[in-house]
Structures are given as C-alpha cells and as structure tokens.
Amino acid sequence: MDEKLEHLQELDSRFVMQTYKRLPVAFVRGQGTKLWDSAGNEYLDMVGGLGVTVLGHCHPAVTDAICAQASRLIHTTNLYYVEPQAELAEILVEGTFPGSRCFFANSGAEANEGALKLARKYHFRSGSPRSKVVGLLGAFHGRTLATLSATGQPAKWAPFAPVVEGFEHVAVNDVEALRQAVDGDTAAVLMEPVLGEGGVYPLDSGFLRAAREACDATGALFIADEVQSGMGRTGTFFALEQSGVTADVVTIAKGLANGVPAAAFMARGELSEVLEPGDHGTTFGGGFLACAAARTTVKTILDEGLAGNAAAVGATLMARLESMVGKVPIVTGVRGRGLMLAVQLDRDAARDVVVKCLEQGVIFNDVSPSAVRMLPALILTEEEAMAAADTLEQALAGIAGD
Ligand SMILES: *Cc1c(COP(=O)(O)O)cnc(C)c1O
C-alpha cells in the first residue's frame, strides 16, 4: 500500500469537508498529457483537470510566464491598471470575439454570475426591467446561488432553497418549448453549446439558431456558457461558432489559464458598456499571475492552431470509440465534439470502468453513472488517443463479460 496516499487520505478525512468522492490516487507531478502519482506510477491523462489543462500539464511557456510574473508583481487590485490583464483582453477580443470587451473573474460560476447581472442591468437601464432567464434541463452553470438556480437540475435545489427567482428550464433541443418560454419578460437565454457536466450533449445547430431568433424577436440576450466547451476544445475556439450563431455574451473559465484560476465574460458592442463603475468588481479577478498565465495560454492556442488539433484528433478518437458500438456489448453510443467526448453505457458501470482504467494507467471521468467522459489536453496526439481507447475498450469488454 502507498503510505503517502494513506497519509493524505487520513488528513483529508479529518480536516477537509467531505464534499468530493475522490478516486484513491494522489498525483504529484505532471508533464504534457502525463501524470505521476505518489508511488511513481505514470498515467495518460484523458481528463485534463476537467478540461482545464488545455496545453497539457506544466506547459513550459506557461510555467515561465508564471515564474517571471511571480518574481515581478503578483497583486495590486483593480484600483490600478494591470499590464497582463489589458494585454490578455486584447488577445481575447481580437483573436476570438472582435468588437467585445472582457470582465475578468476567478471561476466559471463567477463569470456566469457577472453575465446574468449584465443581462438584468441591460434591461433595467432600458426602463423595463426583466428577470426571467431561460436555460436548459440538465445544464450546469456553477454552484453559487444564482448559478445553481440556473443549473437545470431542480433536484439539487431543495437543500438550498429558496433559489434565485426567474429561472425557467426547457428540454435540450426542444425548439417548440424554447419558443414558448422566451417572451417579452425574458432577460436572457443561457446555454452551453455542448452540455458538459450534464453528460456531454451537443446542442443541434437548428436549436441554437432558434434560440438566437427568439432572442432577436424578444430583445433577450443570448449568453453562451463556454466555460467547458470554449478555448478550442470542440474544434473551434468557441463551440457556438460551429452553428453559425453569435452570442451577445460569452463566458469562459476552465482552460483559460491552463490551471491557474481565471475566468471571463465577454460582451459585444454596446453591451460591453452596460456595467459601469460600482456595478461589478472582484478583488482577485484579472490579477497579474492569472492573466500572465492566460495571456500565454490563449496566445499558444491561437498561434499553434490547437483547436484544429482538437478537431482532427477528436474526429479520429470519435471514430475509434464508435467502432465499439455493436462490438463491445455495454457500449450504446458516443457523443461530443472535438476533444469533448463521452461514451454511453447501457448500465451504471462508468465508475467501475474509470477505476479499471486508472489501474491500467489511463485517466477517464465518469460524468454520470452510465457515461465515461474525455476532456484531454488539446495537444493530445493520435497515438495517445488510440492507446487510451484501447485501454478503455479492454475495461469495457471486461465489465461486459463480468
Ligand atoms: C465547470 C463549469 C462551470 C463552473 O465553473 P467553476 O469554475 O467550477 O465555478 C460553469 N459552467 C460550465 C459549463 C462548466 O463546465
């Protein structure tokens, strides 16, 4: 038995609130798509810190940027101008959402909170306040009170009631229900172009277009939560691009700074002037360290065309996974875009599959009891993708045979 791991488990159980169902492993080192645990075992990482380490672990350019910034200046607050924040904003706006402006936060939930506040203020300012927000059943937007209320899993609300008012949820890809729900009282439509925590469900392009049309018809804002699907993961910088739809406000977080906490919401045109001094702020958001890491991360994704790699390697991996349908008895389907993929099982065996693969040195995530998710670094090679798929297939076949 691994004594270091046992010691950590003892500390964790005594001193850390038990809010996570952790797997029995402690990683102590990472490089690229590889991780090493406290006993020295090597793993191929197909989870990437839940879609966070988009450039792989300890990417040298990001590490250099963090070290250089840490020895120069780490914090002054937004009372003053922050060099890496302004430069990051320029790269993000020019490279991903021309004509917008950014607000920097620290987490996905905070970015969504800010976007929702912007939507309310936009309507308030126009003289007819609106508070209704239409979202999707199964969606995930965070764990603060407002983003929990936006999250389309009403079963999770009861212990924290009352939730924030005004959120309505319709079924994924149900155009008629969406058209019914979005009306003159709707401040915003909030959706993930590919549902992440909900189980990796890409929205139909037609559904996204219908949402855009409903917003245009009623004056509601279209907020795209690209916290998980953004940063090139699905084959384009934003997943929404693939449907030809433009959002009014986009939120990003997870992969933004390759592991340093960082998030942003970006609003286009005049919407970027809605929030004014005193309306919104944060102590840590847009700080030197996070922005230095994010500046290098975003620049690397754009300069190296990593969204293209996610599209290419993702397509090969998807085809390989699809070859398991009909061949491995418990696999019923594969879904996703780029390097945001899930394999659906016919039973609640995802945790068992994840544990088996972990023992074989490949890390997957059980996004639901019956689905195995992949969110690897965008630098994943085809060879690594095939090796991961082989390990997954063996584990699935083993469970099917049990
Ligand atoms: C992870 C996630 C969030 C919440 O991000 P945190 O940084 O955990 O607050 C919000 N929306 C989506 C789509 C996410 O995947």
Short mmCIF file of C-alpha atoms and ligand atoms in Angstrom, two decimals:
data_model
loop_
_atom_site.label_atom_id
_atom_site.label_comp_id
_atom_site.label_asym_id
_atom_site.label_seq_id
_atom_site.Cartn_x
_atom_site.Cartn_y
_atom_site.Cartn_z
CA MET A 1 0.00 0.00 0.00
CA ASP A 2 1.10 3.54 -0.79
CA GLU A 3 1.88 5.16 2.58
CA LYS A 4 1.94 8.70 1.23
CA LEU A 5 -1.57 8.24 -0.20
CA GLU A 6 -2.81 6.70 3.06
CA HIS A 7 -1.47 9.68 4.98
CA LEU A 8 -3.22 12.13 2.64
CA GLN A 9 -6.47 10.20 2.91
CA GLU A 10 -6.23 10.39 6.71
CA LEU A 11 -5.62 14.16 6.67
CA ASP A 12 -8.38 14.73 4.11
CA SER A 13 -10.98 12.76 6.03
CA ARG A 14 -10.20 14.57 9.30
CA PHE A 15 -9.64 18.14 8.14
CA VAL A 16 -11.31 18.67 4.75
CA MET A 17 -15.09 18.83 4.30
CA GLN A 18 -16.14 15.63 2.64
CA THR A 19 -17.79 17.12 -0.44
CA TYR A 20 -15.89 15.09 -3.06
CA LYS A 21 -15.96 11.38 -3.88
CA ARG A 22 -12.25 11.13 -4.66
CA LEU A 23 -10.60 8.26 -6.50
CA PRO A 24 -7.80 6.61 -4.48
CA VAL A 25 -4.87 8.37 -6.12
CA ALA A 26 -2.75 11.47 -5.46
CA PHE A 27 -0.90 12.92 -8.43
CA VAL A 28 2.30 14.69 -7.55
CA ARG A 29 3.82 15.59 -10.92
CA GLY A 30 2.70 16.26 -14.48
CA GLN A 31 4.16 16.94 -17.91
CA GLY A 32 2.13 17.30 -21.09
CA THR A 33 -0.51 14.56 -21.22
CA LYS A 34 1.23 12.53 -18.49
CA LEU A 35 0.75 12.46 -14.71
CA TRP A 36 2.68 10.59 -12.00
CA ASP A 37 1.22 9.51 -8.67
CA SER A 38 2.76 9.44 -5.18
CA ALA A 39 4.02 5.89 -5.78
CA GLY A 40 5.77 6.87 -9.03
CA ASN A 41 3.24 5.28 -11.44
CA GLU A 42 2.75 7.00 -14.81
CA TYR A 43 -0.67 7.80 -16.31
CA LEU A 44 -2.06 9.08 -19.60
CA ASP A 45 -4.44 11.88 -18.64
CA MET A 46 -7.68 11.95 -20.65
CA VAL A 47 -9.42 14.27 -18.16
CA GLY A 48 -7.02 17.22 -18.15
CA GLY A 49 -8.17 18.52 -14.78
CA LEU A 50 -11.76 18.57 -16.14
CA GLY A 51 -10.92 20.43 -19.31
CA VAL A 52 -8.56 22.87 -17.59
CA THR A 53 -5.03 21.95 -18.64
CA VAL A 54 -5.64 22.61 -22.34
CA LEU A 55 -1.91 22.88 -23.15
CA GLY A 56 -1.02 19.87 -21.03
CA HIS A 57 0.48 19.86 -17.55
CA CYS A 58 3.27 22.31 -16.74
CA HIS A 59 3.50 23.70 -20.28
CA PRO A 60 6.98 25.32 -20.34
CA ALA A 61 5.80 28.67 -21.74
CA VAL A 62 3.05 28.96 -19.12
CA THR A 63 5.39 27.91 -16.33
CA ASP A 64 7.90 30.54 -17.49
CA ALA A 65 5.18 33.20 -17.64
CA ILE A 66 4.00 32.34 -14.12
CA CYS A 67 7.53 32.31 -12.67
CA ALA A 68 8.52 35.56 -14.37
CA GLN A 69 5.33 37.30 -13.19
CA ALA A 70 5.60 35.86 -9.65
CA SER A 71 9.05 37.34 -9.22
CA ARG A 72 7.94 40.73 -10.61
CA LEU A 73 4.49 41.52 -9.14
CA ILE A 74 1.54 39.37 -8.07
CA HIS A 75 -1.20 41.67 -6.81
CA THR A 76 -2.26 45.31 -6.71
CA THR A 77 -6.10 45.10 -7.30
CA ASN A 78 -8.21 46.72 -9.99
CA LEU A 79 -7.78 50.14 -8.39
CA TYR A 80 -4.89 50.44 -10.86
CA TYR A 81 -4.06 49.39 -14.41
CA VAL A 82 -2.85 45.80 -14.75
CA GLU A 83 -0.50 45.19 -17.67
CA PRO A 84 -1.10 41.45 -18.33
CA GLN A 85 -4.89 41.96 -17.91
CA ALA A 86 -5.08 44.63 -20.63
CA GLU A 87 -2.87 42.57 -22.95
CA LEU A 88 -4.88 39.40 -22.34
CA ALA A 89 -8.08 41.31 -23.12
CA GLU A 90 -6.61 42.49 -26.43
CA ILE A 91 -5.63 38.96 -27.46
CA LEU A 92 -9.01 37.52 -26.46
CA VAL A 93 -11.09 40.21 -28.14
CA GLU A 94 -9.07 40.48 -31.36
CA GLY A 95 -8.47 36.74 -31.62
CA THR A 96 -11.80 35.29 -30.53
CA PHE A 97 -14.66 37.82 -30.23
CA PRO A 98 -13.94 41.02 -32.20
CA GLY A 99 -15.84 44.08 -31.06
CA SER A 100 -16.35 42.83 -27.50
CA ARG A 101 -14.87 43.77 -24.12
CA CYS A 102 -13.91 41.48 -21.22
CA PHE A 103 -14.53 41.38 -17.50
CA PHE A 104 -12.16 39.06 -15.64
CA ALA A 105 -13.29 36.81 -12.78
CA ASN A 106 -11.87 33.79 -10.99
CA SER A 107 -14.21 30.90 -11.76
CA GLY A 108 -16.84 29.76 -14.19
CA ALA A 109 -19.63 30.36 -11.70
CA GLU A 110 -18.45 33.94 -11.18
CA ALA A 111 -18.25 34.57 -14.91
CA ASN A 112 -21.85 33.36 -15.29
CA GLU A 113 -22.98 35.47 -12.30
CA GLY A 114 -21.47 38.52 -13.95
CA ALA A 115 -23.11 37.73 -17.29
CA LEU A 116 -26.52 37.38 -15.58
CA LYS A 117 -26.02 40.68 -13.78
CA LEU A 118 -25.13 42.32 -17.08
CA ALA A 119 -28.36 41.00 -18.64
CA ARG A 120 -30.50 42.33 -15.80
CA LYS A 121 -28.80 45.72 -15.83
CA TYR A 122 -29.19 45.95 -19.61
CA HIS A 123 -32.98 45.69 -19.33
CA PHE A 124 -33.12 47.82 -16.16
CA ARG A 125 -31.24 50.57 -17.97
CA SER A 126 -33.68 50.45 -20.88
CA GLY A 127 -36.51 51.28 -18.45
CA SER A 128 -38.30 47.89 -18.49
CA PRO A 129 -36.60 45.54 -16.05
CA ARG A 130 -36.72 41.83 -16.87
CA SER A 131 -35.66 38.99 -14.60
CA LYS A 132 -36.61 35.78 -16.39
CA VAL A 133 -33.76 33.64 -17.68
CA VAL A 134 -34.44 30.62 -19.88
CA GLY A 135 -31.99 27.74 -19.65
CA LEU A 136 -31.88 24.00 -20.29
CA LEU A 137 -32.79 20.96 -18.24
CA GLY A 138 -29.57 19.10 -17.44
CA ALA A 139 -27.41 22.20 -17.89
CA PHE A 140 -24.66 23.12 -15.41
CA HIS A 141 -23.62 26.69 -14.76
CA GLY A 142 -21.96 26.64 -11.33
CA ARG A 143 -22.64 26.34 -7.62
CA THR A 144 -23.26 29.86 -6.35
CA LEU A 145 -26.91 30.59 -5.55
CA ALA A 146 -27.72 32.24 -8.90
CA THR A 147 -25.76 29.76 -11.00
CA LEU A 148 -27.22 26.85 -9.00
CA SER A 149 -30.63 28.30 -9.84
CA ALA A 150 -29.59 28.50 -13.49
CA THR A 151 -28.40 24.89 -13.36
CA GLY A 152 -31.18 22.72 -14.78
CA GLN A 153 -31.25 20.08 -12.07
CA PRO A 154 -34.12 21.09 -9.77
CA ALA A 155 -33.42 18.04 -7.58
CA LYS A 156 -30.25 19.79 -6.42
CA TRP A 157 -32.08 22.90 -5.21
CA ALA A 158 -34.05 21.62 -2.21
CA PRO A 159 -31.30 21.79 0.44
CA PHE A 160 -30.51 25.39 -0.52
CA ALA A 161 -33.98 26.78 -1.10
CA PRO A 162 -35.13 29.37 -1.82
CA VAL A 163 -33.13 29.56 -5.04
CA VAL A 164 -32.88 32.78 -7.06
CA GLU A 165 -36.16 33.53 -8.82
CA GLY A 166 -36.78 33.76 -12.51
CA PHE A 167 -35.03 30.73 -13.98
CA GLU A 168 -37.02 28.51 -16.34
CA HIS A 169 -35.73 25.36 -17.98
CA VAL A 170 -36.71 23.67 -21.22
CA ALA A 171 -35.61 20.33 -22.64
CA VAL A 172 -32.43 20.14 -24.73
CA ASN A 173 -33.09 20.61 -28.47
CA ASP A 174 -36.84 21.20 -27.96
CA VAL A 175 -37.34 24.17 -30.31
CA GLU A 176 -41.08 24.49 -29.62
CA ALA A 177 -40.63 24.60 -25.82
CA LEU A 178 -37.90 27.18 -26.22
CA ARG A 179 -40.07 29.42 -28.43
CA GLN A 180 -42.86 29.16 -25.85
CA ALA A 181 -40.56 30.05 -22.96
CA VAL A 182 -38.73 33.05 -24.43
CA ASP A 183 -41.01 36.09 -24.28
CA GLY A 184 -41.05 39.82 -23.56
CA ASP A 185 -40.19 39.21 -19.89
CA THR A 186 -37.07 37.22 -20.75
CA ALA A 187 -33.82 38.95 -19.83
CA ALA A 188 -31.60 36.26 -21.29
CA VAL A 189 -31.27 32.78 -22.70
CA LEU A 190 -28.35 30.95 -21.10
CA MET A 191 -26.96 27.77 -22.62
CA GLU A 192 -23.87 25.60 -23.02
CA PRO A 193 -23.47 24.84 -26.75
CA VAL A 194 -22.30 21.41 -25.61
CA LEU A 195 -23.66 20.42 -22.20
CA GLY A 196 -20.66 19.32 -20.15
CA GLU A 197 -21.48 18.18 -16.62
CA GLY A 198 -24.91 17.18 -17.89
CA GLY A 199 -23.26 14.36 -19.83
CA VAL A 200 -21.67 15.85 -22.98
CA TYR A 201 -24.72 16.63 -25.13
CA PRO A 202 -24.06 18.87 -28.16
CA LEU A 203 -26.99 21.13 -28.98
CA ASP A 204 -28.42 20.96 -32.53
CA SER A 205 -27.41 23.88 -34.75
CA GLY A 206 -31.08 24.40 -35.54
CA PHE A 207 -31.90 24.66 -31.84
CA LEU A 208 -29.12 27.22 -31.29
CA ARG A 209 -30.35 29.23 -34.28
CA ALA A 210 -33.90 29.10 -32.93
CA ALA A 211 -32.58 30.42 -29.61
CA ARG A 212 -30.83 33.29 -31.39
CA GLU A 213 -34.01 34.08 -33.34
CA ALA A 214 -36.13 34.02 -30.18
CA CYS A 215 -33.69 36.42 -28.54
CA ASP A 216 -33.74 38.75 -31.54
CA ALA A 217 -37.54 38.69 -31.62
CA THR A 218 -37.98 39.48 -27.92
CA GLY A 219 -34.89 41.54 -27.06
CA ALA A 220 -33.49 38.88 -24.72
CA LEU A 221 -29.71 38.46 -24.59
CA PHE A 222 -28.09 35.22 -25.74
CA ILE A 223 -25.49 34.16 -23.17
CA ALA A 224 -23.25 31.26 -24.21
CA ASP A 225 -21.66 29.42 -21.31
CA GLU A 226 -18.44 28.23 -22.97
CA VAL A 227 -16.72 27.56 -19.64
CA GLN A 228 -16.15 23.94 -20.65
CA SER A 229 -16.71 23.96 -24.43
CA GLY A 230 -14.58 27.04 -25.17
CA MET A 231 -10.83 27.59 -25.57
CA GLY A 232 -10.65 25.42 -28.70
CA ARG A 233 -11.84 22.22 -27.05
CA THR A 234 -14.57 21.33 -29.55
CA GLY A 235 -12.53 22.12 -32.68
CA THR A 236 -13.25 25.86 -32.89
CA PHE A 237 -12.30 28.45 -30.26
CA PHE A 238 -15.95 28.66 -29.17
CA ALA A 239 -18.25 25.70 -29.75
CA LEU A 240 -21.04 28.09 -30.75
CA GLU A 241 -19.12 29.08 -33.91
CA GLN A 242 -19.97 25.69 -35.44
CA SER A 243 -23.66 26.58 -35.57
CA GLY A 244 -23.05 29.96 -37.21
CA VAL A 245 -24.70 31.68 -34.24
CA THR A 246 -23.16 34.69 -32.46
CA ALA A 247 -23.77 35.19 -28.76
CA ASP A 248 -24.27 38.55 -27.05
CA VAL A 249 -22.26 37.49 -24.02
CA VAL A 250 -19.81 34.58 -23.76
CA THR A 251 -18.39 33.14 -20.55
CA ILE A 252 -15.09 31.26 -20.35
CA ALA A 253 -13.07 29.82 -17.50
CA LYS A 254 -11.74 26.27 -17.20
CA GLY A 255 -8.95 26.25 -19.81
CA LEU A 256 -8.30 29.98 -19.79
CA ALA A 257 -5.06 29.97 -17.80
CA ASN A 258 -4.10 26.27 -18.10
CA GLY A 259 -4.80 25.60 -14.42
CA VAL A 260 -4.36 28.94 -12.69
CA PRO A 261 -7.84 30.11 -11.60
CA ALA A 262 -9.13 32.55 -14.22
CA ALA A 263 -12.43 33.31 -15.93
CA ALA A 264 -14.04 35.99 -18.03
CA PHE A 265 -17.27 37.13 -19.57
CA MET A 266 -17.12 38.95 -22.88
CA ALA A 267 -19.92 41.16 -24.17
CA ARG A 268 -20.21 42.54 -27.67
CA GLY A 269 -20.76 46.10 -28.85
CA GLU A 270 -22.82 48.41 -26.68
CA LEU A 271 -23.47 45.55 -24.24
CA SER A 272 -19.85 45.94 -23.17
CA GLU A 273 -20.79 49.37 -21.75
CA VAL A 274 -23.72 48.20 -19.61
CA LEU A 275 -21.73 47.56 -16.44
CA GLU A 276 -20.30 50.79 -15.06
CA PRO A 277 -18.09 51.74 -12.10
CA GLY A 278 -19.69 50.41 -8.92
CA ASP A 279 -21.86 47.80 -10.69
CA HIS A 280 -19.46 44.88 -10.55
CA GLY A 281 -15.98 44.04 -9.33
CA THR A 282 -13.68 41.49 -7.76
CA THR A 283 -10.54 41.56 -5.63
CA PHE A 284 -8.67 38.78 -7.37
CA GLY A 285 -10.17 38.77 -10.88
CA GLY A 286 -7.83 39.89 -13.63
CA GLY A 287 -4.81 39.58 -11.36
CA PHE A 288 -1.24 39.59 -12.62
CA LEU A 289 -0.48 35.90 -12.16
CA ALA A 290 -3.67 34.56 -13.69
CA CYS A 291 -3.54 36.99 -16.61
CA ALA A 292 0.12 36.27 -17.33
CA ALA A 293 -0.72 32.55 -17.45
CA ALA A 294 -3.88 33.18 -19.51
CA ARG A 295 -2.10 35.50 -21.95
CA THR A 296 0.39 32.75 -22.78
CA THR A 297 -2.30 30.05 -22.86
CA VAL A 298 -4.63 31.89 -25.25
CA LYS A 299 -1.75 33.01 -27.46
CA THR A 300 -0.45 29.43 -27.68
CA ILE A 301 -3.89 28.02 -28.55
CA LEU A 302 -4.31 30.60 -31.32
CA ASP A 303 -0.73 30.61 -32.65
CA GLU A 304 -0.43 26.81 -32.74
CA GLY A 305 -3.94 26.21 -34.09
CA LEU A 306 -4.75 23.83 -31.25
CA ALA A 307 -8.48 23.97 -31.96
CA GLY A 308 -7.58 22.35 -35.29
CA ASN A 309 -5.68 19.61 -33.47
CA ALA A 310 -8.68 19.07 -31.18
CA ALA A 311 -10.89 18.72 -34.28
CA ALA A 312 -8.53 16.29 -36.06
CA VAL A 313 -7.55 14.08 -33.11
CA GLY A 314 -11.11 14.30 -31.78
CA ALA A 315 -12.52 13.01 -35.08
CA THR A 316 -10.10 10.06 -35.10
CA LEU A 317 -10.85 9.27 -31.46
CA MET A 318 -14.60 9.56 -32.04
CA ALA A 319 -14.41 7.11 -34.97
CA ARG A 320 -12.39 4.68 -32.83
CA LEU A 321 -14.91 4.94 -29.99
CA GLU A 322 -17.81 4.50 -32.40
CA SER A 323 -16.23 1.24 -33.56
CA MET A 324 -17.04 -0.09 -30.08
CA VAL A 325 -20.79 0.33 -30.59
CA GLY A 326 -22.16 -3.09 -31.53
CA LYS A 327 -18.79 -4.71 -30.75
CA VAL A 328 -18.45 -4.10 -27.02
CA PRO A 329 -21.84 -5.17 -25.61
CA ILE A 330 -22.28 -2.46 -22.94
CA VAL A 331 -21.49 0.50 -25.23
CA THR A 332 -24.64 2.05 -26.67
CA GLY A 333 -23.33 5.29 -28.17
CA VAL A 334 -20.68 8.01 -28.43
CA ARG A 335 -21.28 11.76 -28.46
CA GLY A 336 -19.44 15.07 -28.31
CA ARG A 337 -17.35 17.44 -30.41
CA GLY A 338 -13.59 17.66 -30.83
CA LEU A 339 -11.87 16.60 -27.62
CA MET A 340 -15.05 16.79 -25.53
CA LEU A 341 -16.42 13.25 -25.81
CA ALA A 342 -18.47 10.70 -23.90
CA VAL A 343 -19.16 7.00 -24.28
CA GLN A 344 -22.64 5.95 -23.19
CA LEU A 345 -23.08 2.59 -21.42
CA ASP A 346 -26.23 0.52 -21.07
CA ARG A 347 -25.79 0.34 -17.28
CA ASP A 348 -24.38 2.26 -14.32
CA ALA A 349 -20.83 0.98 -14.73
CA ALA A 350 -18.94 4.20 -15.51
CA ARG A 351 -17.23 4.35 -12.11
CA ASP A 352 -16.05 0.75 -12.43
CA VAL A 353 -14.68 1.49 -15.89
CA VAL A 354 -12.85 4.58 -14.63
CA VAL A 355 -11.30 2.62 -11.74
CA LYS A 356 -10.22 -0.24 -14.04
CA CYS A 357 -8.61 2.18 -16.49
CA LEU A 358 -6.89 4.05 -13.67
CA GLU A 359 -5.32 0.75 -12.60
CA GLN A 360 -4.13 0.38 -16.21
CA GLY A 361 -2.61 3.89 -16.23
CA VAL A 362 -5.24 5.86 -18.16
CA ILE A 363 -7.41 8.52 -16.53
CA PHE A 364 -11.08 8.93 -17.57
CA ASN A 365 -14.04 10.61 -15.87
CA ASP A 366 -17.45 9.17 -15.03
CA VAL A 367 -19.55 12.21 -15.94
CA SER A 368 -22.68 10.27 -14.99
CA PRO A 369 -23.22 6.79 -13.54
CA SER A 370 -23.57 5.45 -17.09
CA ALA A 371 -21.26 7.67 -19.20
CA VAL A 372 -17.45 7.96 -19.44
CA ARG A 373 -16.14 11.41 -20.40
CA MET A 374 -12.91 12.61 -22.02
CA LEU A 375 -11.57 16.20 -21.82
CA PRO A 376 -7.87 15.73 -22.57
CA ALA A 377 -5.30 18.42 -23.35
CA LEU A 378 -5.68 19.86 -26.86
CA ILE A 379 -2.10 18.72 -27.62
CA LEU A 380 -3.16 15.06 -27.42
CA THR A 381 -1.64 13.03 -30.28
CA GLU A 382 -3.46 10.39 -32.34
CA GLU A 383 -1.16 7.71 -30.88
CA GLU A 384 -2.12 8.72 -27.34
CA ALA A 385 -5.81 8.84 -28.27
CA MET A 386 -5.62 5.32 -29.74
CA ALA A 387 -3.75 3.98 -26.71
CA ALA A 388 -6.38 5.47 -24.40
CA ALA A 389 -9.18 3.97 -26.49
CA ASP A 390 -7.53 0.53 -26.39
CA THR A 391 -7.36 0.63 -22.59
CA LEU A 392 -10.97 1.83 -22.40
CA GLU A 393 -12.17 -0.91 -24.75
CA GLN A 394 -10.46 -3.61 -22.67
CA ALA A 395 -12.02 -2.28 -19.47
CA LEU A 396 -15.46 -2.08 -21.09
CA ALA A 397 -15.15 -5.56 -22.54
CA GLY A 398 -14.08 -6.87 -19.12
CA ILE A 399 -17.12 -5.37 -17.44
CA ALA A 400 -19.43 -6.62 -20.19
CA GLY A 401 -18.05 -10.11 -19.55
CA ASP A 402 -18.43 -9.97 -15.73
C1 LIG B 1 -17.28 23.98 -14.69
C2 LIG B 1 -18.38 24.76 -15.26
C3 LIG B 1 -18.90 25.90 -14.61
C4 LIG B 1 -18.45 26.32 -13.22
O1 LIG B 1 -17.12 26.65 -13.19
P1 LIG B 1 -16.40 26.81 -11.74
O2 LIG B 1 -15.05 27.34 -12.10
O3 LIG B 1 -16.36 25.45 -11.13
O4 LIG B 1 -17.22 27.76 -10.95
C5 LIG B 1 -19.88 26.64 -15.25
N1 LIG B 1 -20.33 26.28 -16.46
C6 LIG B 1 -19.86 25.20 -17.12
C7 LIG B 1 -20.38 24.88 -18.47
C8 LIG B 1 -18.89 24.40 -16.52
O5 LIG B 1 -18.46 23.30 -17.16
#
